[in-house]
């Protein structure tokens, strides 16, 4: 079992993305399923969202 936390960009509504350390991401409206991500994939995702257009 992991502790899930809401994205800081989700605001106060019910439509949010949750992150589980070492597990992946999930939609708060469908908490029984999640998208597993490796540490490398999560880091690449964060780099892409912070710096779109850069490949490294």
Short mmCIF file of N, CA and C in Angstrom, two decimals:
data_model
loop_
_atom_site.label_atom_id
_atom_site.label_comp_id
_atom_site.label_asym_id
_atom_site.label_seq_id
_atom_site.Cartn_x
_atom_site.Cartn_y
_atom_site.Cartn_z
N UNK A 1 0.85 -1.18 0.00
CA UNK A 1 0.00 0.00 0.00
C UNK A 1 0.88 1.23 0.00
N UNK A 2 0.46 2.22 -0.72
CA UNK A 2 1.20 3.47 -0.78
C UNK A 2 0.31 4.63 -0.38
N UNK A 3 0.93 5.71 -0.01
CA UNK A 3 0.20 6.92 0.29
C UNK A 3 0.12 7.74 -0.99
N UNK A 4 -1.07 8.08 -1.39
CA UNK A 4 -1.30 8.89 -2.58
C UNK A 4 -1.46 10.34 -2.16
N UNK A 5 -0.94 11.26 -2.97
CA UNK A 5 -1.14 12.68 -2.69
C UNK A 5 -1.62 13.36 -3.95
N UNK A 6 -2.40 14.40 -3.77
CA UNK A 6 -2.93 15.15 -4.90
C UNK A 6 -1.86 16.07 -5.48
N UNK A 7 -1.91 16.24 -6.77
CA UNK A 7 -1.02 17.17 -7.44
C UNK A 7 -1.25 18.58 -6.89
N UNK A 8 -0.19 19.35 -6.77
CA UNK A 8 -0.33 20.72 -6.28
C UNK A 8 -1.09 21.61 -7.27
N UNK A 9 -1.23 21.16 -8.51
CA UNK A 9 -1.96 21.92 -9.52
C UNK A 9 -3.44 21.55 -9.58
N UNK A 10 -3.88 20.62 -8.73
CA UNK A 10 -5.26 20.14 -8.78
C UNK A 10 -6.26 21.11 -8.17
N UNK A 11 -5.82 21.99 -7.31
CA UNK A 11 -6.75 22.91 -6.66
C UNK A 11 -7.59 22.19 -5.63
N UNK A 12 -8.77 22.72 -5.36
CA UNK A 12 -9.61 22.15 -4.33
C UNK A 12 -10.75 21.28 -4.85
N UNK A 13 -10.81 21.04 -6.14
CA UNK A 13 -11.90 20.27 -6.72
C UNK A 13 -11.69 18.77 -6.64
N UNK A 14 -12.62 18.03 -7.20
CA UNK A 14 -12.54 16.58 -7.20
C UNK A 14 -11.86 16.02 -8.44
N UNK A 15 -11.61 16.84 -9.44
CA UNK A 15 -10.95 16.40 -10.65
C UNK A 15 -9.46 16.61 -10.50
N UNK A 16 -8.75 15.58 -10.08
CA UNK A 16 -7.34 15.77 -9.83
C UNK A 16 -6.53 14.53 -10.19
N UNK A 17 -5.25 14.74 -10.28
CA UNK A 17 -4.28 13.68 -10.47
C UNK A 17 -3.62 13.43 -9.13
N UNK A 18 -3.44 12.15 -8.80
CA UNK A 18 -2.77 11.79 -7.56
C UNK A 18 -1.48 11.05 -7.89
N UNK A 19 -0.48 11.24 -7.05
CA UNK A 19 0.82 10.62 -7.24
C UNK A 19 1.10 9.70 -6.07
N UNK A 20 1.54 8.47 -6.36
CA UNK A 20 1.94 7.52 -5.33
C UNK A 20 3.43 7.26 -5.44
N UNK A 21 4.19 7.61 -4.42
CA UNK A 21 5.64 7.48 -4.46
C UNK A 21 6.06 6.04 -4.80
N UNK A 22 6.82 5.90 -5.86
CA UNK A 22 7.30 4.58 -6.27
C UNK A 22 6.26 3.72 -6.95
N UNK A 23 5.06 4.24 -7.16
CA UNK A 23 3.98 3.46 -7.74
C UNK A 23 3.55 4.00 -9.09
N UNK A 24 3.16 5.24 -9.14
CA UNK A 24 2.69 5.83 -10.39
C UNK A 24 1.72 6.95 -10.16
N UNK A 25 0.81 7.12 -11.12
CA UNK A 25 -0.19 8.18 -11.03
C UNK A 25 -1.57 7.58 -11.25
N UNK A 26 -2.59 8.28 -10.75
CA UNK A 26 -3.97 7.82 -10.93
C UNK A 26 -4.91 9.01 -10.96
N UNK A 27 -6.10 8.77 -11.45
CA UNK A 27 -7.18 9.76 -11.47
C UNK A 27 -7.95 9.59 -10.17
N UNK A 28 -8.20 10.69 -9.47
CA UNK A 28 -8.90 10.58 -8.18
C UNK A 28 -10.32 10.04 -8.33
N UNK A 29 -10.90 10.15 -9.53
CA UNK A 29 -12.25 9.61 -9.76
C UNK A 29 -12.23 8.11 -10.02
N UNK A 30 -11.06 7.53 -10.26
CA UNK A 30 -10.93 6.10 -10.51
C UNK A 30 -9.74 5.56 -9.72
N UNK A 31 -9.82 5.60 -8.38
CA UNK A 31 -8.65 5.27 -7.56
C UNK A 31 -8.25 3.80 -7.54
N UNK A 32 -9.08 2.91 -8.08
CA UNK A 32 -8.71 1.49 -8.06
C UNK A 32 -7.72 1.12 -9.15
N UNK A 33 -7.51 2.00 -10.12
CA UNK A 33 -6.53 1.74 -11.17
C UNK A 33 -5.49 2.85 -11.17
N UNK A 34 -4.31 2.50 -11.63
CA UNK A 34 -3.26 3.50 -11.71
C UNK A 34 -2.33 3.18 -12.89
N UNK A 35 -1.56 4.17 -13.28
CA UNK A 35 -0.57 4.03 -14.34
C UNK A 35 0.79 3.89 -13.68
N UNK A 36 1.38 2.69 -13.73
CA UNK A 36 2.68 2.53 -13.09
C UNK A 36 3.77 3.25 -13.87
N UNK A 37 4.67 3.90 -13.15
CA UNK A 37 5.78 4.62 -13.76
C UNK A 37 7.07 4.31 -13.02
N UNK A 38 8.13 4.10 -13.78
CA UNK A 38 9.45 3.94 -13.16
C UNK A 38 9.94 5.32 -12.72
N UNK A 39 10.96 5.33 -11.90
CA UNK A 39 11.54 6.59 -11.47
C UNK A 39 12.05 7.38 -12.66
N UNK A 40 12.65 6.68 -13.62
CA UNK A 40 13.18 7.34 -14.81
C UNK A 40 12.05 7.95 -15.65
N UNK A 41 10.95 7.22 -15.81
CA UNK A 41 9.82 7.73 -16.59
C UNK A 41 9.19 8.94 -15.90
N UNK A 42 9.06 8.88 -14.58
CA UNK A 42 8.49 10.01 -13.84
C UNK A 42 9.38 11.25 -13.98
N UNK A 43 10.68 11.07 -13.87
CA UNK A 43 11.61 12.19 -14.02
C UNK A 43 11.53 12.79 -15.42
N UNK A 44 11.44 11.94 -16.44
CA UNK A 44 11.31 12.43 -17.81
C UNK A 44 10.00 13.19 -17.99
N UNK A 45 8.92 12.69 -17.41
CA UNK A 45 7.63 13.37 -17.48
C UNK A 45 7.70 14.76 -16.85
N UNK A 46 8.31 14.85 -15.68
CA UNK A 46 8.43 16.15 -15.01
C UNK A 46 9.29 17.12 -15.81
N UNK A 47 10.39 16.62 -16.38
CA UNK A 47 11.23 17.49 -17.21
C UNK A 47 10.44 18.01 -18.41
N UNK A 48 9.68 17.15 -19.05
CA UNK A 48 8.90 17.54 -20.22
C UNK A 48 7.84 18.58 -19.87
N UNK A 49 7.15 18.39 -18.73
CA UNK A 49 6.10 19.33 -18.37
C UNK A 49 6.67 20.66 -17.90
N UNK A 50 7.85 20.65 -17.33
CA UNK A 50 8.47 21.90 -16.88
C UNK A 50 9.15 22.65 -18.01
N UNK A 51 9.71 21.90 -18.97
CA UNK A 51 10.47 22.50 -20.06
C UNK A 51 10.02 21.90 -21.39
N UNK A 52 8.79 22.17 -21.84
CA UNK A 52 8.32 21.58 -23.09
C UNK A 52 9.21 21.98 -24.26
N UNK A 53 9.44 21.04 -25.15
CA UNK A 53 10.26 21.31 -26.31
C UNK A 53 11.71 20.89 -26.14
N UNK A 54 12.16 20.70 -24.90
CA UNK A 54 13.52 20.25 -24.65
C UNK A 54 13.51 18.75 -24.47
N UNK A 55 14.45 18.07 -25.11
CA UNK A 55 14.49 16.62 -25.00
C UNK A 55 15.38 16.14 -23.88
N UNK A 56 16.21 17.01 -23.35
CA UNK A 56 17.10 16.62 -22.24
C UNK A 56 17.06 17.64 -21.14
#
